[in-house]
Amino acid sequence: MKKAFIKSYGCQMNVYDAGRMADIVSAEGYGEAGTADEADLVILNTCHIREKAAEKVYSELGRLRDMKRDRAAAGRDTRIVVAGCVAQAEGREILRRAPAVDAVVGPGSYHRLPGILAGLSGPVDTEFPEADKFDLLPPPSRRRVRARGVSAFLTVQEGCDKFCSFCVVPYTRGAETSRPVAAILAEAGELLAAGVREITLIGQNVNAFHGVGPDGRAWSLARLMSRLAGMEGLSRLRYTTSHPGDMADDLVAAHAELPALMPYLHLPVQAGSDRILRAMNRRHTADDYLRLVDRIRAVRPDIALSSDFIVGFPGETEADFAATMRLVESVGFAGSFSFKYSGRPGTPAADMPGAVPDPVSSDRLQALQSRLEADRQAFNRGTVGRVLDVLVEKPGRHPGQLNGKSPFLQQVQVTGAAAAPGDTVRVRVTGTAPNSLFAEAVGAAPALDAAA
Ligand code: SAH
Ligand code: SF4
Ligand code: F3S
């Protein structure tokens, strides 16, 4: 039997797409390979967000080229496909730079992989077809879903119309589109039937969701979640990634009204200086963001917030950076991602003057990250002594130990619980390690509505 290996880079959307591609190639008769070396078909599901991410693909392709050549000498065939956002951004150029690549398929057209693999269509497909590509995919395989555990991603929205001046996503993922509610509910039903207990709704700009409902109207993300929250077997809901400009009132309210919706929100702000936010075309000020945080905390005081930051955006001064640090201090994030600005071809910011020298952005990144890390540790220490519900994911390293997640997305090692993956146990947090919490079971968690 032939085997396929899919390697994913980048965001959760790519993780999700890789799962769907695994289902497609499995329907084409490929088994799953554990590594590229065992595979007859290698798919690199790529990310274009920063230069480093994109370049990683070419070094991997160099290695695969050698493997393909050695195998060809031994009479064995290898096929290499580049999928994802680099495929979309660079298209045919990939075949020129890396001739060992057999096909290039963008994130809007991977449902056409069977035809491409059969040589029925050209080697480059970067169209964004009109139809919902998800309708054309085989349903997620139960076995594969089960193997991935109790927590699953579900793409509900794709693409982005925000055009932040630094970002490639509007170009690589195309215009913002939402999946129909019925398709999402059907997929959620499949996931729950396969044993999933936590669903994270994902999209590049997930809170812009406006999928058409069974009533023919556009449903908001909040309305979709309130429907999902009532589904048999679902314990937890999350959503990511949100734009501050799309935090509608009903979505804020959902954080108070839906017990299944976990008190954790990834809400990227990018920077704390209004001048830089304007140059980034973020469409919000630092103050807008802080007021939004207040509104969310007013309805859900214990919510954990996280963000993304870019330092060294063109023209960023010490004063601008200080404004970012002030914003960080006033919010107190439970965790965050931060990056050095990377100029991306085709984006407006790539042509902006005022490049920040690398040593300066490195220093700023370090200062920001040490503050964010201190805040994350402080948040974790703040949960010590508290009683929380943990969704059990797998057995722990030691006998009698279980691993799971807190409502705040912290990894928790639980002792004293007799529970299985997928169960929710109530624990008291007893201590912290750098990347997890320790806790002791205090009993089974009551039903969701009672825990509210
Ligand atoms: N849709 C999400 C995330 C998009 S990409 C959002 O709107 O926030 C994830 C993160 O990568 C971004 O939040 C941003 O912080 C970072 N990023 C995007 N483009 C970048 C660039 N050119 N240089 C450095 N970081 C970038
Ligand atoms: Fe990129 Fe901005 Fe869209 Fe996020 S909101 S995906 S950062 S353009
Ligand atoms: Fe990367 Fe594309 Fe996701 S550029 S971050 S894989 S949307």
GROMACS .gro file of C-alpha atoms and ligand atoms in nm, residues 49 160-170 204-205 243 270 282, ligand 2:
model
   25
   49ILE     CA    1   0.313   3.472   0.735
  160CYS     CA    2  -0.992   3.799   0.568
  161ASP     CA    3  -1.104   4.139   0.440
  162LYS     CA    4  -0.922   4.345   0.700
  163PHE     CA    5  -0.600   4.404   0.505
  164CYS     CA    6  -0.374   4.490   0.795
  165SER     CA    7  -0.081   4.648   0.611
  166PHE     CA    8   0.175   4.385   0.722
  167CYS     CA    9  -0.030   4.073   0.659
  168VAL     CA   10  -0.040   3.822   0.371
  169VAL     CA   11  -0.356   3.640   0.485
  170PRO     CA   12  -0.605   3.841   0.272
  204GLN     CA   13  -0.851   3.382   1.029
  205ASN     CA   14  -1.109   3.634   1.143
  243HIS     CA   15  -1.030   4.084   1.544
  270GLN     CA   16  -0.047   4.392   1.763
  282ARG     CA   17  -0.579   4.789   1.235
  454SF4    FE1   18  -0.405   3.944   0.885
  454SF4    FE2   19  -0.520   4.155   0.992
  454SF4    FE3   20  -0.668   3.974   0.867
  454SF4    FE4   21  -0.554   3.914   1.099
  454SF4     S1   22  -0.712   4.072   1.065
  454SF4     S2   23  -0.558   3.788   0.918
  454SF4     S3   24  -0.363   4.026   1.090
  454SF4     S4   25  -0.517   4.107   0.773
   0.00000   0.00000   0.00000
